[in-house]
Tab-separated table of C-alpha atoms and ligand atoms in Angstrom:
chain	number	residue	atom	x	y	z
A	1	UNK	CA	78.856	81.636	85.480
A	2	UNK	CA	77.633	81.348	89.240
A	3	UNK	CA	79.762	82.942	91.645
A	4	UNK	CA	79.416	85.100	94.898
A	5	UNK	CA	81.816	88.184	94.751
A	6	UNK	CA	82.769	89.444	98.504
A	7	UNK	CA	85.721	91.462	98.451
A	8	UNK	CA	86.262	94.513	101.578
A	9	UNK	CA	86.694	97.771	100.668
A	10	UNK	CA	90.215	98.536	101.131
A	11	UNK	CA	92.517	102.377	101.145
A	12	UNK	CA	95.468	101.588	99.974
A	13	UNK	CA	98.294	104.197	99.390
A	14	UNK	CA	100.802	103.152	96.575
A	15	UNK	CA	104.075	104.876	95.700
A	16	UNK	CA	107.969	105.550	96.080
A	17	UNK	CA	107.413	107.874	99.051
A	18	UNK	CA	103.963	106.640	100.161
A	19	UNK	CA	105.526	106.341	103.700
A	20	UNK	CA	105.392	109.941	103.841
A	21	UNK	CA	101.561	109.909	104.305
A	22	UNK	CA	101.392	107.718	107.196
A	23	UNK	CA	101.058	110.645	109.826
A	24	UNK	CA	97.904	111.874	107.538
A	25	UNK	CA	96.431	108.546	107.618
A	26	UNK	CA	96.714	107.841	111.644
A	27	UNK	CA	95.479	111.384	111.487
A	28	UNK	CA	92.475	110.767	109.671
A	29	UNK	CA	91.967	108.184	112.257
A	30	UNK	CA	91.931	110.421	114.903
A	31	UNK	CA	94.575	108.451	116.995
A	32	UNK	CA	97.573	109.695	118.955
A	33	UNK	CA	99.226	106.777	120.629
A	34	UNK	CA	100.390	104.721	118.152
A	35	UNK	CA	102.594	101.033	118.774
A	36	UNK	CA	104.289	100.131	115.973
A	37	UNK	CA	104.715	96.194	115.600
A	38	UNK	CA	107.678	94.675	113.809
A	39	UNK	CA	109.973	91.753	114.147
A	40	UNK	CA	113.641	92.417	115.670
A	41	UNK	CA	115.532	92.987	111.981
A	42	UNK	CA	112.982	95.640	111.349
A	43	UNK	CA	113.566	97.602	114.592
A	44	UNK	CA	115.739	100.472	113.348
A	45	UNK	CA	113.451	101.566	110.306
A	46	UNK	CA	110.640	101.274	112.430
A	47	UNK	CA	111.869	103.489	115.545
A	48	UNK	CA	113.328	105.872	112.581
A	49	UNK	CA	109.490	106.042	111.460
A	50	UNK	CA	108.143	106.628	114.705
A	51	UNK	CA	110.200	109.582	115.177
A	52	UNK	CA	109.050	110.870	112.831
A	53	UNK	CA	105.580	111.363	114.301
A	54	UNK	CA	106.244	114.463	116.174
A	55	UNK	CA	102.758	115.197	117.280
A	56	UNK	CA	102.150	111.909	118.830
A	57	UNK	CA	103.342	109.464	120.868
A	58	UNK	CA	104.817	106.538	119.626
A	59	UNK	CA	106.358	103.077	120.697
A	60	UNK	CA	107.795	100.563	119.121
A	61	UNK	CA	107.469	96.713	119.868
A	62	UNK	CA	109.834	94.784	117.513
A	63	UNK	CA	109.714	91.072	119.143
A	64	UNK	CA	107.502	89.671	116.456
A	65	UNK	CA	108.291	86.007	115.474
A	66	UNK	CA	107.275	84.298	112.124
A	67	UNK	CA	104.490	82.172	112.333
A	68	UNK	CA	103.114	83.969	115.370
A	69	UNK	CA	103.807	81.542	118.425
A	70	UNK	CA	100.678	82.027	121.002
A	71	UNK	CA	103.263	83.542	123.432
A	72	UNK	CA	104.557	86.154	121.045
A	73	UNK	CA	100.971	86.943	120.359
A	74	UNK	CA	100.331	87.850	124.370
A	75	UNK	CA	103.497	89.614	124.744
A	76	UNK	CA	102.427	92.110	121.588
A	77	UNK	CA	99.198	92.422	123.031
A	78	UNK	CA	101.147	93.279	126.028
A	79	UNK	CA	103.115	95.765	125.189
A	80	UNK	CA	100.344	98.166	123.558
A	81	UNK	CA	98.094	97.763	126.768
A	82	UNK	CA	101.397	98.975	128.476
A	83	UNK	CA	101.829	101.877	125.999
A	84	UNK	CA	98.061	102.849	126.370
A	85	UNK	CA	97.966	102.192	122.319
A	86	UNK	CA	95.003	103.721	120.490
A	87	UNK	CA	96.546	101.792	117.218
A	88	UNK	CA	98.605	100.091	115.741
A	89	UNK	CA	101.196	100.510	113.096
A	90	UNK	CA	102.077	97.491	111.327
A	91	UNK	CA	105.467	97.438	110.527
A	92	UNK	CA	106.931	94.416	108.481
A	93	UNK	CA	106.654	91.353	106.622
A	94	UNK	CA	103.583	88.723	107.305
A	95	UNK	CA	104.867	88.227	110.788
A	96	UNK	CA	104.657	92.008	111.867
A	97	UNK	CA	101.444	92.171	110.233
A	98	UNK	CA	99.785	88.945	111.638
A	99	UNK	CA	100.298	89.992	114.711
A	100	UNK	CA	99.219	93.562	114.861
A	101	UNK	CA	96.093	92.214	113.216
A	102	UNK	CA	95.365	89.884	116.182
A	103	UNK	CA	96.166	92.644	118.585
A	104	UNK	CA	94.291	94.998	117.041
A	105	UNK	CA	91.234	92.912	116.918
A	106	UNK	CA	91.739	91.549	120.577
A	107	UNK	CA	92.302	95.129	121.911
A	108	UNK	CA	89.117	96.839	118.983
A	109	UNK	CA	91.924	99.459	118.083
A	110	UNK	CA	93.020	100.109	114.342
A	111	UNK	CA	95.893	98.838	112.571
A	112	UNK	CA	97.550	100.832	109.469
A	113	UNK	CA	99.395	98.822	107.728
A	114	UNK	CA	103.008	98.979	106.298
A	115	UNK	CA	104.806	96.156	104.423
A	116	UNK	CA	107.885	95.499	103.453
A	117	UNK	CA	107.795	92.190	102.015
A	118	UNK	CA	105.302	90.407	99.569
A	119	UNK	CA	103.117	87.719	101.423
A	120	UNK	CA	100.075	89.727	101.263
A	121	UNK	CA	98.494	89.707	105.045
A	122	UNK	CA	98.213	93.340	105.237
A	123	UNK	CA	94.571	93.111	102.989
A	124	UNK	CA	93.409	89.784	104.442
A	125	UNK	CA	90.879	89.095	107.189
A	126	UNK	CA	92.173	86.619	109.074
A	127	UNK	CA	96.052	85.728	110.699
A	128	UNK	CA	97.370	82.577	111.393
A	129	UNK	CA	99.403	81.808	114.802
A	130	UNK	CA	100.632	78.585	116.716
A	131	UNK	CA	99.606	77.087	119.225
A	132	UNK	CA	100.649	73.374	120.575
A	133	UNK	CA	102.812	72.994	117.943
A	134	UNK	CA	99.858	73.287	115.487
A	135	UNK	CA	99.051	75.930	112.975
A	136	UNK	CA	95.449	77.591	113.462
A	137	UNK	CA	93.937	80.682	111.899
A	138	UNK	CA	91.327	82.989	113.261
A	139	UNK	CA	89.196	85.401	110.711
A	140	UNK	CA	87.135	88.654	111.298
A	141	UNK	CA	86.691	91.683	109.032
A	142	UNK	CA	86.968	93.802	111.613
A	143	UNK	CA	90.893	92.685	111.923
A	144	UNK	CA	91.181	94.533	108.270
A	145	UNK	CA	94.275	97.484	107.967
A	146	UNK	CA	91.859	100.699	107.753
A	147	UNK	CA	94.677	101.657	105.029
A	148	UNK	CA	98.104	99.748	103.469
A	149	UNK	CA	101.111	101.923	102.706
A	150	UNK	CA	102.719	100.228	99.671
A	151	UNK	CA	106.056	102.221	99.802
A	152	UNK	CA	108.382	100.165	97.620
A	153	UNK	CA	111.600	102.046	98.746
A	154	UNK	CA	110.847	100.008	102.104
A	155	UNK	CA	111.197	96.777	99.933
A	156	UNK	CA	115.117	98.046	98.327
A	157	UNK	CA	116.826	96.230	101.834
A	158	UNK	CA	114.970	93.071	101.891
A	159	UNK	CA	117.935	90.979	100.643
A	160	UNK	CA	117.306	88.535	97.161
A	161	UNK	CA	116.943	85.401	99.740
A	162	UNK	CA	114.053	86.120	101.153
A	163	UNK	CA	112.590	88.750	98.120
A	164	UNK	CA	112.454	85.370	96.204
A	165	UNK	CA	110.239	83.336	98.540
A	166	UNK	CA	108.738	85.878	99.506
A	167	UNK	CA	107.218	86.912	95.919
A	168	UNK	CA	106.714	83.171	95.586
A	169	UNK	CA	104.651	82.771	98.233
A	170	UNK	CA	102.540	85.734	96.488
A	171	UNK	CA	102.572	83.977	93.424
A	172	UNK	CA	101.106	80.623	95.509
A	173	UNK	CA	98.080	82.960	96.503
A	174	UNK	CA	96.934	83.571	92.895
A	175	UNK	CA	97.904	79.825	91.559
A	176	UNK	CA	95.409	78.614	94.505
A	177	UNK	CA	92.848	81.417	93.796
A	178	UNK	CA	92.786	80.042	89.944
A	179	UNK	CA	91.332	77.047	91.212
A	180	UNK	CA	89.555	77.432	94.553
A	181	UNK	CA	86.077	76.121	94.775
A	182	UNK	CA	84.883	80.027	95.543
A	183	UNK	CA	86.936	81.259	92.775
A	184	UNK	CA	85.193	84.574	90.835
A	185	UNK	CA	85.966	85.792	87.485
A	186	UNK	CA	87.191	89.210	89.031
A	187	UNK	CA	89.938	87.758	91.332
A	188	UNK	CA	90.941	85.046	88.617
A	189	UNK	CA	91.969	88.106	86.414
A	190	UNK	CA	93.913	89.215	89.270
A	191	UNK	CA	95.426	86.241	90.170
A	192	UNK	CA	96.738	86.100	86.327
A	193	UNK	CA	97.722	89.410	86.286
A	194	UNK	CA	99.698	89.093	89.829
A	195	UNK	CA	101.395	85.826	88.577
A	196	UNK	CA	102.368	87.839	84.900
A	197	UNK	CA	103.728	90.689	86.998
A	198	UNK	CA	105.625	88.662	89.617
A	199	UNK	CA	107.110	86.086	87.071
A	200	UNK	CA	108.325	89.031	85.502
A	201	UNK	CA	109.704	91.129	88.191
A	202	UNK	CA	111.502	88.620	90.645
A	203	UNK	CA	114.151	87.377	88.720
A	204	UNK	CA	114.972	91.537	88.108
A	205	UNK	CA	114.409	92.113	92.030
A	206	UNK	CA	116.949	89.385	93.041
A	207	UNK	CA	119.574	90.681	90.291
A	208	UNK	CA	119.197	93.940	91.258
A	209	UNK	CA	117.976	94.396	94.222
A	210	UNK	CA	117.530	98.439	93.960
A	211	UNK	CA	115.525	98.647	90.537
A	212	UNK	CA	112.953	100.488	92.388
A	213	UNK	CA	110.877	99.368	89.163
A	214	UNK	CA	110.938	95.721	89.621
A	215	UNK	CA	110.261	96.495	93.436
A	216	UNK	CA	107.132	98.425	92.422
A	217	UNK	CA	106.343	95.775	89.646
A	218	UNK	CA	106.879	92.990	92.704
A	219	UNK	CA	104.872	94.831	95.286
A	220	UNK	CA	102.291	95.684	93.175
A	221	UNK	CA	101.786	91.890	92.371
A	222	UNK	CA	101.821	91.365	96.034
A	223	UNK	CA	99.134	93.789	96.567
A	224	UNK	CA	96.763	91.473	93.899
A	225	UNK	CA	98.054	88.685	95.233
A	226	UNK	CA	97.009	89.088	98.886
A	227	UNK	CA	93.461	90.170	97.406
A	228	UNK	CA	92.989	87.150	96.338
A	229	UNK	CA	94.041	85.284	99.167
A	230	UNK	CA	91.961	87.338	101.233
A	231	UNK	CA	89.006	86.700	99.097
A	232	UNK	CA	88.618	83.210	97.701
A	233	UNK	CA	89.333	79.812	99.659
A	234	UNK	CA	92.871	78.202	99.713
A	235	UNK	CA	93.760	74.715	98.924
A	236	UNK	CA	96.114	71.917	99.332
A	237	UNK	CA	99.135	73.954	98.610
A	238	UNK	CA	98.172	76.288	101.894
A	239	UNK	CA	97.261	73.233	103.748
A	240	UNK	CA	100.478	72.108	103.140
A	241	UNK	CA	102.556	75.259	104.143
A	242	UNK	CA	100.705	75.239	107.230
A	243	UNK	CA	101.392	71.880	108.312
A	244	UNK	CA	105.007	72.124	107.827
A	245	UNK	CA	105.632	75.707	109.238
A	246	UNK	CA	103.471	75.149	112.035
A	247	UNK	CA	104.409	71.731	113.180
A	248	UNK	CA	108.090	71.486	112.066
A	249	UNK	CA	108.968	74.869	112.063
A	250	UNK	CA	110.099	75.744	108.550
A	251	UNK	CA	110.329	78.673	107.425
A	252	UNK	CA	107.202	80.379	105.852
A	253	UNK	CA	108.159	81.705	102.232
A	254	UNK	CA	110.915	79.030	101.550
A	255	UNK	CA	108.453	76.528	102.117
A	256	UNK	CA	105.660	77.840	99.829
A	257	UNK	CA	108.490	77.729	97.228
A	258	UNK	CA	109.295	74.848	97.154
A	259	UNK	CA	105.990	73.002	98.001
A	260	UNK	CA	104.339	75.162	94.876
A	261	UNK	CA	105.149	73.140	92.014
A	262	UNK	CA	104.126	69.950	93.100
A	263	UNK	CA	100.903	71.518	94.337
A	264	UNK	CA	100.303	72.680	90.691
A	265	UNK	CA	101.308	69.031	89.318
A	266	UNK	CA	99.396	67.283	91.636
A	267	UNK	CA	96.132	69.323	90.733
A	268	UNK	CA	96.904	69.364	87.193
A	269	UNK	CA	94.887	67.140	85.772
A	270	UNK	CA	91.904	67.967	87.877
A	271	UNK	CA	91.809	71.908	87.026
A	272	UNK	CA	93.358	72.341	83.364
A	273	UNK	CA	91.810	75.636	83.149
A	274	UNK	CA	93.874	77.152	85.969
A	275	UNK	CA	96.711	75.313	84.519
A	276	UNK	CA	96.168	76.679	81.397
A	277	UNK	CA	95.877	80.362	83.061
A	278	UNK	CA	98.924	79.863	85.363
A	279	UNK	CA	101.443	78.558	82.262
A	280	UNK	CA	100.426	81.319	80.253
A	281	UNK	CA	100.637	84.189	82.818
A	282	UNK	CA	104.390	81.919	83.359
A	283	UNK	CA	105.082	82.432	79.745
A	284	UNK	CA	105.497	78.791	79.887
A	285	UNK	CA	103.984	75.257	78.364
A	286	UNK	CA	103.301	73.807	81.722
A	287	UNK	CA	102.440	75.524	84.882
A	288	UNK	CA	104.397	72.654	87.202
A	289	UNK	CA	107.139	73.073	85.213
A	290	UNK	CA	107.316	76.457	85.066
A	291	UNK	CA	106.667	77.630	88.804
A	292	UNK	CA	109.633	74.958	89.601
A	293	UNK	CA	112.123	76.897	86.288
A	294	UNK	CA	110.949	80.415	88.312
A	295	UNK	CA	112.589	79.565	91.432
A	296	UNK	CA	115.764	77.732	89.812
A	297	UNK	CA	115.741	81.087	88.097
A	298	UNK	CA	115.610	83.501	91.396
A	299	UNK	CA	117.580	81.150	93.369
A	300	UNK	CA	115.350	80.403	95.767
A	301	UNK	CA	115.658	76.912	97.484
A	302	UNK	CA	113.473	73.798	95.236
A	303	UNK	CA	113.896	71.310	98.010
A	304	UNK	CA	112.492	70.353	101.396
A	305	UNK	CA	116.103	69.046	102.139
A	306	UNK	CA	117.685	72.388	101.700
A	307	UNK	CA	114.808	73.548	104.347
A	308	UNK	CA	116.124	70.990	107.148
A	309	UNK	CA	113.018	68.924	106.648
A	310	UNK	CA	113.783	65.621	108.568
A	311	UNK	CA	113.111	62.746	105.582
A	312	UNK	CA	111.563	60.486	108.332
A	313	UNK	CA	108.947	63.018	109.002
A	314	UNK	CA	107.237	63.377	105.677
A	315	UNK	CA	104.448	60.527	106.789
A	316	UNK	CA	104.040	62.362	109.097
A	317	UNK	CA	103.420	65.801	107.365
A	318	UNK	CA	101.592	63.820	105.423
A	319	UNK	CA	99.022	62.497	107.758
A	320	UNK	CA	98.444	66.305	109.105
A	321	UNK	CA	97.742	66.998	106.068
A	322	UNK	CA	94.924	64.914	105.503
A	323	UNK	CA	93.979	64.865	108.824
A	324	UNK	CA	92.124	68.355	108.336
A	325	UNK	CA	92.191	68.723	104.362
A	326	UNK	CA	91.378	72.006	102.797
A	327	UNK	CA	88.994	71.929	99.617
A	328	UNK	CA	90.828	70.745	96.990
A	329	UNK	CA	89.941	69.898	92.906
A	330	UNK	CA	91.846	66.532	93.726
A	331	UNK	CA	90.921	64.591	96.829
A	332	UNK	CA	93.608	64.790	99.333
A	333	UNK	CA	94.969	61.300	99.853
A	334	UNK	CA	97.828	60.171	102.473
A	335	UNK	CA	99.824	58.046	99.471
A	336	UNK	CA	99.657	61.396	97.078
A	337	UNK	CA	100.322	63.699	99.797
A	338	UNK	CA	102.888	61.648	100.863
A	339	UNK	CA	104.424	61.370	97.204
A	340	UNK	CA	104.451	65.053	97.079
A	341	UNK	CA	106.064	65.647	100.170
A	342	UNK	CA	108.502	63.118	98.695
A	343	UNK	CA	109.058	64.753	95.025
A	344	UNK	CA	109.507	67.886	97.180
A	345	UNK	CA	112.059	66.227	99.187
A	346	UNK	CA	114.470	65.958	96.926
A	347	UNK	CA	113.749	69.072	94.859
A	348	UNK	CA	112.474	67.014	91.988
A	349	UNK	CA	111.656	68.754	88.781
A	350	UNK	CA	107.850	68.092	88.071
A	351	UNK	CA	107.554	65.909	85.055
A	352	UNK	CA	106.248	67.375	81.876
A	353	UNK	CA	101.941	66.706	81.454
A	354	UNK	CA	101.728	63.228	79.698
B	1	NAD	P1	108.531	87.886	107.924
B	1	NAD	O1	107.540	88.921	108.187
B	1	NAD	O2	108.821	86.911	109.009
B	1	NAD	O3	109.887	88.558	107.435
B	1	NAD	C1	110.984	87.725	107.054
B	1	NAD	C2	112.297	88.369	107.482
B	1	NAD	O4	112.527	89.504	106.650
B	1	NAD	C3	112.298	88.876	108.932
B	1	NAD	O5	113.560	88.597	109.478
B	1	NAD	C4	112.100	90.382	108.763
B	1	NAD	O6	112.670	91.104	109.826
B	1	NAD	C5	112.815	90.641	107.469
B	1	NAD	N1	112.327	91.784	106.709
B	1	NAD	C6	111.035	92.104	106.461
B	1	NAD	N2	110.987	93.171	105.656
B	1	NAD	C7	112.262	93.550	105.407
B	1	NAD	C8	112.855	94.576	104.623
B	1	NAD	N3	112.129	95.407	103.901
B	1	NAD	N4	114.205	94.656	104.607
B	1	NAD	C9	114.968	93.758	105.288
B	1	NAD	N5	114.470	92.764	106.024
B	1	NAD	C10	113.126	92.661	106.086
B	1	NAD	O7	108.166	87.027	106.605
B	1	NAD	P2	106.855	86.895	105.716
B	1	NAD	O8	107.137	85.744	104.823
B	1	NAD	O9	106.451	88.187	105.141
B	1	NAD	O10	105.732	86.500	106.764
B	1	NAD	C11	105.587	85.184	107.259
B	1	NAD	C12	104.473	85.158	108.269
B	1	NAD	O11	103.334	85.825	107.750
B	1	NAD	C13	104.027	83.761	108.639
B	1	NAD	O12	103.744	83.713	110.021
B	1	NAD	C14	102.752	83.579	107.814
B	1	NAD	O13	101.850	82.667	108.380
B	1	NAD	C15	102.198	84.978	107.790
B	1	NAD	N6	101.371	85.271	106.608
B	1	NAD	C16	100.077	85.565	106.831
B	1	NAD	C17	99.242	85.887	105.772
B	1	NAD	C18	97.811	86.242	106.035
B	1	NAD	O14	97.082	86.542	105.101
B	1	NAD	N7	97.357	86.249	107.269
B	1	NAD	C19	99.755	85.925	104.462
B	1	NAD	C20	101.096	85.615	104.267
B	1	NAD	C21	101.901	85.302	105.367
């Protein structure tokens, strides 16, 4: 064993009901002017929290846009130097989240966090925005939630479409944490454990959307999930996301999805232990195979095609791809990058590990 273990300290409230406790925690921060951020389908909820905070004054901004164009980013930032914000409450999926945590950081006030969907940003230290049509990233502690409200009633109205990806794309941070060149024994264990208790509670979540114990089960693999992504390095299955939400515009959880099993079968040979982690957590014989069954199984889109990928622009992905590759166990080539892009194309089931 020779690892380096680096993980922030982190509050986080858990709990039907949690949202309850979000006036005590701005209290405890001593703040009064708080902007809630969210994106425009979460602007009801979040005005019906804010009003709820009798004893301060509140705002909400609800023009946050997924992947966190530069432009949406100034007009956030914005709006809480209009409102005189002292914080921020961050109200949403990824997108809400990214940006409050750029704001927050830009402007040095805190951001509490509140999800409602499972990609994990609310416990990272770093967001991701785009600029020029690429995808860039920007990290800082100091950009860190001082707490995340895990209330999974919030989580009952985010339809099966997007729950699907959107535990998916959890489930991508703890496949990629298996096998990241930084990877540590403690967040391996949570990386299994968030894959066992996503795998499990997805295909429950997108059945019945209101079994406010597979939404607990889900968000509470989210919660390990976006530990480990904010903790140990990402791979080729990030690098790919990035490239094609940032530079064709896909969106964010439908494309980890899909691009996830060929990510796993194209490192599969060069990190069998993960593999060997990641099936088993799957309660399956091959990890490829069975991250690809898992989203026939929530009904979550398996090709690049559904996506509105143009097919004469996978070279292309491909050569931003390898044109700033993140560590990898495989070496990140244009003709298997390109193959991948291809396989995931056309939704092709991985083949089984000769
Ligand atoms: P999102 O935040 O864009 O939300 C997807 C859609 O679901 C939106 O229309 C939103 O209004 C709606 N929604 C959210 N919660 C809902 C709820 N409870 N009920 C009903 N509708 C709801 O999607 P996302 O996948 O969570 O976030 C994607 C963004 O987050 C991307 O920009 C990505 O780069 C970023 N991200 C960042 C990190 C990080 O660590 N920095 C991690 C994951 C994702």
């Amino acid at each position: 064993m020779d690892f380096l273990y680096d993980q922030s300290a982190l509050r986080v409230i858990f709990g039907v009901g949690a949202l309850n406790r979000l006036r005590e925690e701005l209290e405890r921060l001593g703040v009064q002017r708080p902007l809630f951020i969210a994106t425009p389908g979460r602007r009801n909820a979040a005005e019906r929290t804010s009003q709820t905070l009798t004893s301060m004054t509140a705002a909400v901004y609800s023009e946050a846009v997924m992947h966190v164009p530069i432009i949406s980013l100034n007009a956030a930032r914005e709006a809480a130097a209009c409102h005189q914000a002292d914080s921020i409450v961050s109200f949403g999926g990824g997108s809400a989240i990214d940006t409050s945590k750029a704001v927050g950081l830009e402007l040095g006030i805190p951001v509490v966090a509140v999800p409602t969907t499972y990609g994990g940003s609310e416990v990272t230290p770093f967001y991701g925005y785009t600029e020029d049509g690429i995808k860039k990233g920007k990290r800082d502690r100091k950009m860190l939630p001082k707490s995340v409200i895990y209330d999974p009633a919030l989580t009952i109205s985010l339809p099966a479409n997007v729950s699907g990806p959107s535990g998916m794309n959890a489930i991508a941070h703890c496949v990629e944490g298996l096998y990241a060149r930084n990877a540590n024994p403690v967040m391996s264990l949570l990386a299994a454990e968030g894959i066992r208790t996503l795998s499990r509670s997805l295909p429950i979540v997108v059945k019945e959307p209101s079994n406010m114990d597979a939404r607990s089960n889900a968000f509470y693999g989210a919660w390990l999930a976006g530990m480990v992504l904010g903790s140990v390095g990402m791979a080729v299955h990030h690098n790919i996301s990035h490239v094609l939400g940032g530079s064709f515009g896909l969106p964010h959880a439908d494309i980890h999805t899909v691009i996830l099993p060929h990510a796993a079968a194209f490192n599969r040979d060069a990190a069998p232990e993960a593999m060997r982690i990641i099936a088993e957590a799957l309660g399956a014989a091959d990890a490829a195979q069975g991250l690809f069954d898992l989203a026939v199984r929530i009904g979550a889109p398996t090709s690049l095609k559904q996506l509105g990928m143009p097919e004469n622009q996978i070279a292309r992905a491909a050569q931003l791809v390898i044109e700033h590759p993140y560590p990898n166990p495989r070496p990140v080539e244009f003709a298997g990058i390109r193959q991948l892009l291809n396989d995931a194309f056309h939704g092709i089931r991985p083949s089984a590990k000769q």
